[in-house]
């Protein structure tokens, strides 16, 4: 009897042709809400599920544990960020959690530049005005020569840094979690070679020294308890006049109420967000709806949603399922 693997509706639709034509297992579309997904797990006796960004807090883990009947179960995140999955609860219920790293980095990095360019040339604003019959320009600015601060030196941050410097001629400063010494040991090369490879003018570990110098700041940090509201009231006050902020990482990294204030009072010239503290988006404080601000560009968490990345993520999910049911747990891209 073939193994049933459940995939939440939105993720199934993104790569339906991959899931439907899997060789060894049957992948079925299932509701994304926790109650519906848990019920589907019970109905189909599924020990493996593929999920998106929605938070799961209880029923899914209980259903997987019951179906597994003493065996291990598997949750695969269709993407990278896994803050919607309670890893502690998963561990307690004998569930392995893994994701699909490395397959969506280019898509997210490219989207970062579409947002950055849109902000700098007022594309969305001018498009809306033209549709309302107003044929009048708005002076923008070039990216070339501007200083970009990249917060986070992981795979996506590195692609953004290279595209910025070698593609657009920007100056790039990077904020990394490691010290220079730690970075050199991990990379097995000296700082000068690392800077040359990624087009870095500066590698720093102090955000408060980086932010006041930047024309653009692009956020690529992981979502952890220590990075929650990394961009907050205090740090927003450090931005230089006219600076622009882009966040394609995780919504929890930015205090959206503080961002609203900074955008409203002119402390920050503009912001572009693809990720939000609540998804679908809801204002985090009464009267502070980012959708009402003309200097904000918003996209509905689509940074990784390209045909190419979706195919690669689906293929990575298939590979994880194969490893899991073959007992090759060491080959899974597990997250803790």
C-alpha positions as a Markdown table, in Angstrom:
| # | Residue | x | y | z |
|---|---|---|---|---|
| 1 | Unk | 0.0 | 0.0 | 0.0 |
| 2 | Unk | 1.5 | 3.4 | -1.0 |
| 3 | Unk | 2.5 | 5.9 | 1.7 |
| 4 | Unk | 0.2 | 8.9 | 1.9 |
| 5 | Unk | 1.9 | 12.3 | 2.4 |
| 6 | Unk | -0.2 | 15.4 | 3.0 |
| 7 | Unk | 0.7 | 18.8 | 1.5 |
| 8 | Unk | -1.1 | 22.0 | 2.6 |
| 9 | Unk | -3.2 | 23.4 | -0.2 |
| 10 | Unk | -1.2 | 26.5 | -1.1 |
| 11 | Unk | 2.1 | 24.6 | -1.2 |
| 12 | Unk | 0.5 | 21.7 | -3.2 |
| 13 | Unk | -0.8 | 24.2 | -5.8 |
| 14 | Unk | 2.7 | 25.8 | -6.2 |
| 15 | Unk | 4.2 | 22.6 | -7.5 |
| 16 | Unk | 1.2 | 20.3 | -8.2 |
| 17 | Unk | 2.9 | 18.7 | -11.2 |
| 18 | Unk | 5.8 | 17.6 | -9.0 |
| 19 | Unk | 3.6 | 16.2 | -6.2 |
| 20 | Unk | 1.2 | 14.4 | -8.5 |
| 21 | Unk | 3.9 | 12.6 | -10.5 |
| 22 | Unk | 6.0 | 11.4 | -7.5 |
| 23 | Unk | 7.1 | 7.8 | -8.1 |
| 24 | Unk | 7.0 | 6.1 | -4.8 |
| 25 | Unk | 4.5 | 7.9 | -2.6 |
| 26 | Unk | 1.1 | 9.5 | -3.0 |
| 27 | Unk | 1.0 | 13.2 | -2.2 |
| 28 | Unk | -2.5 | 14.7 | -1.4 |
| 29 | Unk | -3.6 | 18.3 | -0.9 |
| 30 | Unk | -4.9 | 19.0 | 2.6 |
| 31 | Unk | -6.3 | 22.0 | 4.5 |
| 32 | Unk | -3.7 | 24.4 | 5.8 |
| 33 | Unk | -5.6 | 25.3 | 9.0 |
| 34 | Unk | -4.5 | 23.2 | 11.9 |
| 35 | Unk | -7.8 | 21.6 | 12.7 |
| 36 | Unk | -8.4 | 20.6 | 9.1 |
| 37 | Unk | -4.8 | 19.3 | 8.6 |
| 38 | Unk | -5.0 | 17.3 | 11.8 |
| 39 | Unk | -8.3 | 15.7 | 10.7 |
| 40 | Unk | -6.7 | 14.8 | 7.3 |
| 41 | Unk | -3.7 | 13.2 | 9.1 |
| 42 | Unk | -6.1 | 11.0 | 11.1 |
| 43 | Unk | -8.3 | 10.2 | 8.0 |
| 44 | Unk | -5.4 | 9.2 | 5.8 |
| 45 | Unk | -3.2 | 7.8 | 8.5 |
| 46 | Unk | -0.4 | 10.1 | 7.3 |
| 47 | Unk | 2.9 | 10.1 | 9.2 |
| 48 | Unk | 4.4 | 12.9 | 7.0 |
| 49 | Unk | 3.1 | 16.4 | 6.2 |
| 50 | Unk | 4.4 | 19.3 | 4.1 |
| 51 | Unk | 3.4 | 22.7 | 5.5 |
| 52 | Unk | 3.7 | 26.4 | 4.7 |
| 53 | Unk | 4.1 | 29.4 | 7.0 |
| 54 | Unk | 1.0 | 29.0 | 9.1 |
| 55 | Unk | 1.5 | 28.5 | 12.8 |
| 56 | Unk | 0.8 | 25.0 | 14.3 |
| 57 | Unk | 0.4 | 24.9 | 18.0 |
| 58 | Unk | -1.2 | 21.6 | 19.1 |
| 59 | Unk | -3.7 | 19.5 | 17.2 |
| 60 | Unk | -1.3 | 18.6 | 14.4 |
| 61 | Unk | 1.3 | 17.2 | 16.7 |
| 62 | Unk | -1.2 | 15.1 | 18.6 |
| 63 | Unk | -2.7 | 13.7 | 15.4 |
| 64 | Unk | 0.8 | 12.7 | 14.0 |
| 65 | Unk | 1.8 | 11.1 | 17.3 |
| 66 | Unk | -1.5 | 9.1 | 17.4 |
| 67 | Unk | -1.2 | 7.9 | 13.8 |
| 68 | Unk | 2.5 | 7.0 | 14.2 |
| 69 | Unk | 1.7 | 4.7 | 17.0 |
| 70 | Unk | 5.1 | 4.7 | 18.5 |
| 71 | Unk | 7.0 | 5.4 | 15.3 |
| 72 | Unk | 8.6 | 8.7 | 14.2 |
| 73 | Unk | 6.6 | 11.2 | 12.2 |
| 74 | Unk | 7.8 | 14.0 | 9.9 |
| 75 | Unk | 6.9 | 17.7 | 9.3 |
| 76 | Unk | 8.5 | 19.3 | 6.3 |
| 77 | Unk | 8.5 | 23.0 | 6.0 |
| 78 | Unk | 8.1 | 24.0 | 2.3 |
| 79 | Unk | 10.7 | 26.8 | 2.6 |
| 80 | Unk | 13.3 | 27.9 | 5.1 |
| 81 | Unk | 11.7 | 29.8 | 8.0 |
| 82 | Unk | 10.2 | 27.4 | 10.5 |
| 83 | Unk | 9.0 | 29.6 | 13.3 |
| 84 | Unk | 5.4 | 28.5 | 12.7 |
| 85 | Unk | 6.4 | 25.0 | 13.9 |
| 86 | Unk | 6.7 | 24.4 | 17.6 |
| 87 | Unk | 10.0 | 22.4 | 17.7 |
| 88 | Unk | 9.7 | 21.6 | 21.4 |
| 89 | Unk | 6.2 | 20.2 | 20.9 |
| 90 | Unk | 7.3 | 18.3 | 17.9 |
| 91 | Unk | 10.2 | 16.7 | 19.9 |
| 92 | Unk | 7.8 | 15.7 | 22.7 |
| 93 | Unk | 5.6 | 14.0 | 20.2 |
| 94 | Unk | 8.4 | 12.1 | 18.4 |
| 95 | Unk | 8.2 | 14.3 | 15.3 |
| 96 | Unk | 11.2 | 15.2 | 13.1 |
| 97 | Unk | 11.1 | 18.7 | 11.6 |
| 98 | Unk | 13.0 | 19.6 | 8.5 |
| 99 | Unk | 13.0 | 22.3 | 5.8 |
| 100 | Unk | 14.3 | 22.9 | 2.3 |
| 101 | Unk | 17.3 | 25.2 | 2.6 |
| 102 | Unk | 19.3 | 26.4 | -0.4 |
| 103 | Unk | 16.6 | 26.1 | -3.0 |
| 104 | Unk | 14.9 | 29.5 | -2.7 |
| 105 | Unk | 17.9 | 31.8 | -2.0 |
| 106 | Unk | 18.1 | 33.3 | -5.5 |
| 107 | Unk | 14.4 | 34.0 | -5.7 |
| 108 | Unk | 14.3 | 35.8 | -2.3 |
| 109 | Unk | 17.5 | 37.7 | -3.2 |
| 110 | Unk | 16.1 | 38.9 | -6.5 |
| 111 | Unk | 12.8 | 40.0 | -4.9 |
| 112 | Unk | 14.9 | 42.1 | -2.5 |
| 113 | Unk | 16.1 | 44.1 | -5.5 |
| 114 | Unk | 12.7 | 44.4 | -7.1 |
| 115 | Unk | 11.5 | 46.0 | -3.9 |
| 116 | Unk | 14.6 | 48.1 | -3.5 |
| 117 | Unk | 14.4 | 49.4 | -7.1 |
| 118 | Unk | 10.6 | 50.0 | -6.7 |
| 119 | Unk | 11.2 | 52.1 | -3.7 |
| 120 | Unk | 14.0 | 54.1 | -5.2 |
| 121 | Unk | 12.1 | 54.9 | -8.4 |
| 122 | Unk | 8.6 | 55.1 | -6.9 |
| 123 | Unk | 7.3 | 52.5 | -9.3 |
| 124 | Unk | 4.1 | 51.3 | -7.5 |
| 125 | Unk | 3.2 | 54.9 | -6.5 |
| 126 | Unk | 3.6 | 56.2 | -10.0 |
| 127 | Unk | 1.7 | 53.3 | -11.5 |
| 128 | Unk | -1.2 | 54.0 | -9.1 |
| 129 | Unk | -1.2 | 57.7 | -10.1 |
| 130 | Unk | -1.3 | 56.9 | -13.8 |
| 131 | Unk | -4.2 | 54.6 | -13.3 |
| 132 | Unk | -6.0 | 57.5 | -11.7 |
| 133 | Unk | -5.3 | 59.7 | -14.7 |
| 134 | Unk | -2.3 | 61.6 | -13.3 |
| 135 | Unk | 0.7 | 61.7 | -15.7 |
| 136 | Unk | 3.3 | 63.3 | -13.5 |
| 137 | Unk | 6.8 | 62.1 | -12.5 |
| 138 | Unk | 8.5 | 61.7 | -9.3 |
| 139 | Unk | 12.3 | 62.1 | -8.9 |
| 140 | Unk | 14.0 | 58.9 | -7.9 |
| 141 | Unk | 17.5 | 57.9 | -7.2 |
| 142 | Unk | 20.1 | 55.4 | -8.6 |
| 143 | Unk | 21.4 | 52.4 | -6.7 |
| 144 | Unk | 24.9 | 52.8 | -8.0 |
| 145 | Unk | 27.2 | 54.3 | -5.4 |
| 146 | Unk | 24.7 | 54.0 | -2.6 |
| 147 | Unk | 25.6 | 52.2 | 0.6 |
| 148 | Unk | 23.6 | 49.0 | 1.3 |
| 149 | Unk | 23.6 | 47.5 | 4.8 |
| 150 | Unk | 22.9 | 43.8 | 4.6 |
| 151 | Unk | 21.8 | 42.5 | 8.0 |
| 152 | Unk | 22.7 | 38.8 | 8.1 |
| 153 | Unk | 25.5 | 37.0 | 6.2 |
| 154 | Unk | 23.7 | 33.8 | 5.5 |
| 155 | Unk | 23.1 | 32.3 | 2.0 |
| 156 | Unk | 20.5 | 35.0 | 0.9 |
| 157 | Unk | 22.5 | 37.9 | 2.4 |
| 158 | Unk | 25.5 | 36.8 | 0.5 |
| 159 | Unk | 23.7 | 36.7 | -2.8 |
| 160 | Unk | 22.2 | 40.1 | -2.1 |
| 161 | Unk | 25.7 | 41.5 | -1.3 |
| 162 | Unk | 27.1 | 40.1 | -4.5 |
| 163 | Unk | 24.2 | 41.4 | -6.7 |
| 164 | Unk | 24.4 | 44.8 | -5.1 |
| 165 | Unk | 28.1 | 45.3 | -5.6 |
| 166 | Unk | 28.9 | 43.4 | -8.8 |
| 167 | Unk | 25.5 | 44.0 | -10.5 |
| 168 | Unk | 24.5 | 47.5 | -9.4 |
| 169 | Unk | 27.8 | 49.1 | -8.3 |
| 170 | Unk | 26.7 | 49.6 | -4.7 |
| 171 | Unk | 28.9 | 49.8 | -1.7 |
| 172 | Unk | 28.1 | 47.0 | 0.7 |
| 173 | Unk | 28.5 | 46.7 | 4.5 |
| 174 | Unk | 27.4 | 43.5 | 6.1 |
| 175 | Unk | 26.3 | 42.7 | 9.6 |
| 176 | Unk | 27.3 | 39.2 | 10.7 |
| 177 | Unk | 26.7 | 37.2 | 13.8 |
| 178 | Unk | 30.3 | 35.9 | 13.9 |
| 179 | Unk | 33.4 | 37.8 | 14.9 |
| 180 | Unk | 36.0 | 38.4 | 12.1 |
| 181 | Unk | 38.1 | 35.6 | 13.7 |
| 182 | Unk | 35.2 | 33.2 | 13.8 |
| 183 | Unk | 34.3 | 34.0 | 10.2 |
| 184 | Unk | 37.8 | 33.4 | 8.9 |
| 185 | Unk | 38.1 | 30.1 | 10.7 |
| 186 | Unk | 34.7 | 28.9 | 9.3 |
| 187 | Unk | 35.5 | 30.1 | 5.8 |
| 188 | Unk | 39.1 | 28.9 | 5.9 |
| 189 | Unk | 40.3 | 32.1 | 4.2 |
| 190 | Unk | 41.2 | 35.6 | 5.4 |
| 191 | Unk | 38.8 | 38.6 | 5.6 |
| 192 | Unk | 40.3 | 40.3 | 2.5 |
| 193 | Unk | 39.4 | 37.2 | 0.4 |
| 194 | Unk | 35.9 | 37.0 | 1.8 |
| 195 | Unk | 35.3 | 40.7 | 1.2 |
| 196 | Unk | 36.6 | 40.3 | -2.4 |
| 197 | Unk | 34.4 | 37.3 | -3.1 |
| 198 | Unk | 31.2 | 39.1 | -2.0 |
| 199 | Unk | 32.0 | 42.7 | -2.8 |
| 200 | Unk | 32.1 | 43.8 | 0.8 |
| 201 | Unk | 33.5 | 47.1 | 1.8 |
| 202 | Unk | 33.0 | 46.4 | 5.5 |
| 203 | Unk | 32.2 | 43.3 | 7.6 |
| 204 | Unk | 30.8 | 44.3 | 11.0 |
| 205 | Unk | 29.2 | 42.8 | 14.1 |
| 206 | Unk | 27.7 | 46.0 | 15.5 |
| 207 | Unk | 24.4 | 47.1 | 14.0 |
| 208 | Unk | 24.4 | 50.4 | 15.8 |
| 209 | Unk | 27.6 | 51.4 | 14.0 |
| 210 | Unk | 26.3 | 50.2 | 10.6 |
| 211 | Unk | 22.8 | 51.6 | 10.4 |
| 212 | Unk | 23.6 | 55.4 | 10.6 |
| 213 | Unk | 25.8 | 55.1 | 7.4 |
| 214 | Unk | 23.4 | 53.2 | 5.1 |
| 215 | Unk | 21.2 | 54.5 | 2.3 |
| 216 | Unk | 19.5 | 51.1 | 2.1 |
| 217 | Unk | 19.1 | 48.4 | 4.8 |
| 218 | Unk | 18.1 | 44.9 | 3.8 |
| 219 | Unk | 17.1 | 42.4 | 6.5 |
| 220 | Unk | 18.2 | 38.8 | 6.1 |
| 221 | Unk | 18.5 | 37.6 | 9.7 |
| 222 | Unk | 17.0 | 34.3 | 11.1 |
| 223 | Unk | 14.0 | 34.6 | 13.3 |
| 224 | Unk | 15.0 | 33.7 | 16.8 |
| 225 | Unk | 14.1 | 35.0 | 20.3 |
| 226 | Unk | 17.2 | 37.2 | 20.3 |
| 227 | Unk | 16.4 | 38.8 | 16.8 |
| 228 | Unk | 12.7 | 39.5 | 17.5 |
| 229 | Unk | 12.1 | 43.2 | 16.8 |
| 230 | Unk | 15.8 | 43.6 | 15.8 |
| 231 | Unk | 14.5 | 46.7 | 14.0 |
| 232 | Unk | 12.9 | 48.6 | 16.8 |
| 233 | Unk | 12.3 | 52.2 | 18.0 |
| 234 | Unk | 15.8 | 52.7 | 19.1 |
| 235 | Unk | 17.4 | 51.3 | 16.0 |
| 236 | Unk | 15.0 | 53.2 | 13.7 |
| 237 | Unk | 16.3 | 56.4 | 15.2 |
| 238 | Unk | 19.8 | 55.5 | 14.0 |
| 239 | Unk | 18.8 | 55.4 | 10.3 |
| 240 | Unk | 20.1 | 58.3 | 8.3 |
| 241 | Unk | 17.6 | 60.8 | 6.8 |
| 242 | Unk | 16.3 | 59.5 | 3.5 |
| 243 | Unk | 17.2 | 55.8 | 4.2 |
| 244 | Unk | 15.1 | 53.0 | 2.9 |
| 245 | Unk | 14.4 | 49.6 | 4.6 |
| 246 | Unk | 13.6 | 46.3 | 2.9 |
| 247 | Unk | 12.6 | 43.1 | 4.8 |
| 248 | Unk | 12.3 | 39.8 | 2.9 |
| 249 | Unk | 13.3 | 37.6 | 5.9 |
| 250 | Unk | 10.8 | 37.2 | 8.7 |
| 251 | Unk | 8.1 | 39.5 | 10.0 |
| 252 | Unk | 9.1 | 39.2 | 13.6 |
| 253 | Unk | 12.4 | 40.9 | 12.9 |
| 254 | Unk | 10.7 | 44.3 | 12.6 |
| 255 | Unk | 8.6 | 46.1 | 15.2 |
| 256 | Unk | 5.8 | 47.1 | 12.8 |
| 257 | Unk | 4.2 | 49.7 | 15.1 |
| 258 | Unk | 7.6 | 51.4 | 15.6 |
| 259 | Unk | 8.1 | 51.2 | 11.8 |
| 260 | Unk | 4.8 | 52.9 | 11.2 |
| 261 | Unk | 5.8 | 55.8 | 13.5 |
| 262 | Unk | 9.2 | 56.2 | 11.8 |
| 263 | Unk | 7.6 | 56.3 | 8.4 |
| 264 | Unk | 4.9 | 58.7 | 9.5 |
| 265 | Unk | 7.2 | 61.2 | 11.1 |
| 266 | Unk | 9.8 | 61.1 | 8.3 |
| 267 | Unk | 12.5 | 59.5 | 10.3 |
| 268 | Unk | 12.6 | 56.8 | 7.6 |
| 269 | Unk | 11.9 | 57.7 | 4.0 |
| 270 | Unk | 10.4 | 54.4 | 2.9 |
| 271 | Unk | 10.1 | 50.7 | 3.5 |
| 272 | Unk | 9.3 | 47.6 | 1.5 |
| 273 | Unk | 8.0 | 44.5 | 3.3 |
| 274 | Unk | 7.4 | 41.0 | 2.0 |
| 275 | Unk | 6.9 | 39.4 | 5.4 |
| 276 | Unk | 4.8 | 40.4 | 8.4 |
| 277 | Unk | 4.3 | 39.6 | 12.1 |
| 278 | Unk | 0.8 | 38.4 | 11.3 |
| 279 | Unk | 0.0 | 36.7 | 8.0 |
| 280 | Unk | -2.3 | 37.6 | 6.3 |
| 281 | Unk | -1.3 | 41.1 | 7.3 |
| 282 | Unk | -3.1 | 42.8 | 10.3 |
| 283 | Unk | -1.9 | 46.0 | 11.9 |
| 284 | Unk | 0.0 | 45.3 | 15.2 |
| 285 | Unk | -1.5 | 48.4 | 16.9 |
| 286 | Unk | -4.7 | 50.4 | 16.5 |
| 287 | Unk | -4.3 | 53.3 | 14.0 |
| 288 | Unk | -1.0 | 52.0 | 12.7 |
| 289 | Unk | -2.0 | 50.3 | 9.5 |
| 290 | Unk | 1.0 | 50.2 | 7.1 |
| 291 | Unk | -1.3 | 49.9 | 4.1 |
| 292 | Unk | -2.4 | 53.5 | 4.7 |
| 293 | Unk | 1.1 | 54.9 | 4.1 |
| 294 | Unk | 2.2 | 56.1 | 0.7 |
| 295 | Unk | 5.9 | 55.5 | 1.4 |
| 296 | Unk | 5.4 | 51.7 | 2.1 |
| 297 | Unk | 5.5 | 48.9 | -0.5 |
| 298 | Unk | 3.9 | 45.6 | 0.6 |
| 299 | Unk | 3.9 | 42.2 | -1.1 |
| 300 | Unk | 2.2 | 39.1 | 0.4 |
| 301 | Unk | 5.2 | 36.9 | 1.4 |
| 302 | Unk | 6.0 | 36.0 | -2.2 |
| 303 | Unk | 9.8 | 36.3 | -2.1 |
| 304 | Unk | 10.3 | 32.6 | -2.7 |
| 305 | Unk | 7.2 | 32.1 | -4.8 |
| 306 | Unk | 8.8 | 31.6 | -8.2 |
| 307 | Unk | 8.2 | 28.7 | -10.6 |
| 308 | Unk | 11.8 | 27.7 | -10.3 |
| 309 | Unk | 12.0 | 27.9 | -6.5 |
| 310 | Unk | 8.7 | 26.1 | -6.0 |
| 311 | Unk | 9.9 | 23.2 | -8.2 |
| 312 | Unk | 13.2 | 23.0 | -6.3 |
| 313 | Unk | 11.3 | 23.1 | -2.9 |
| 314 | Unk | 8.9 | 20.3 | -4.0 |
| 315 | Unk | 11.8 | 18.2 | -5.2 |
| 316 | Unk | 13.5 | 18.7 | -1.9 |
| 317 | Unk | 10.3 | 17.6 | -0.1 |
| 318 | Unk | 10.2 | 14.5 | -2.2 |
| 319 | Unk | 13.8 | 13.7 | -1.3 |
| 320 | Unk | 13.1 | 14.2 | 2.4 |
| 321 | Unk | 10.1 | 11.9 | 2.2 |
| 322 | Unk | 12.3 | 9.2 | 0.5 |
| 323 | Unk | 15.0 | 9.5 | 3.1 |
| 324 | Unk | 12.5 | 9.4 | 6.0 |
| 325 | Unk | 10.7 | 6.3 | 4.9 |
| 326 | Unk | 14.0 | 4.6 | 3.9 |
| 327 | Unk | 15.2 | 5.2 | 7.4 |
| 328 | Unk | 18.0 | 7.6 | 6.3 |
| 329 | Unk | 17.2 | 10.2 | 9.0 |
| 330 | Unk | 20.7 | 11.5 | 8.9 |
| 331 | Unk | 20.2 | 12.8 | 5.4 |
| 332 | Unk | 17.2 | 15.0 | 6.4 |
| 333 | Unk | 17.7 | 18.8 | 6.7 |
| 334 | Unk | 16.5 | 18.8 | 10.3 |
| 335 | Unk | 15.8 | 22.0 | 12.3 |
| 336 | Unk | 15.8 | 22.2 | 16.0 |
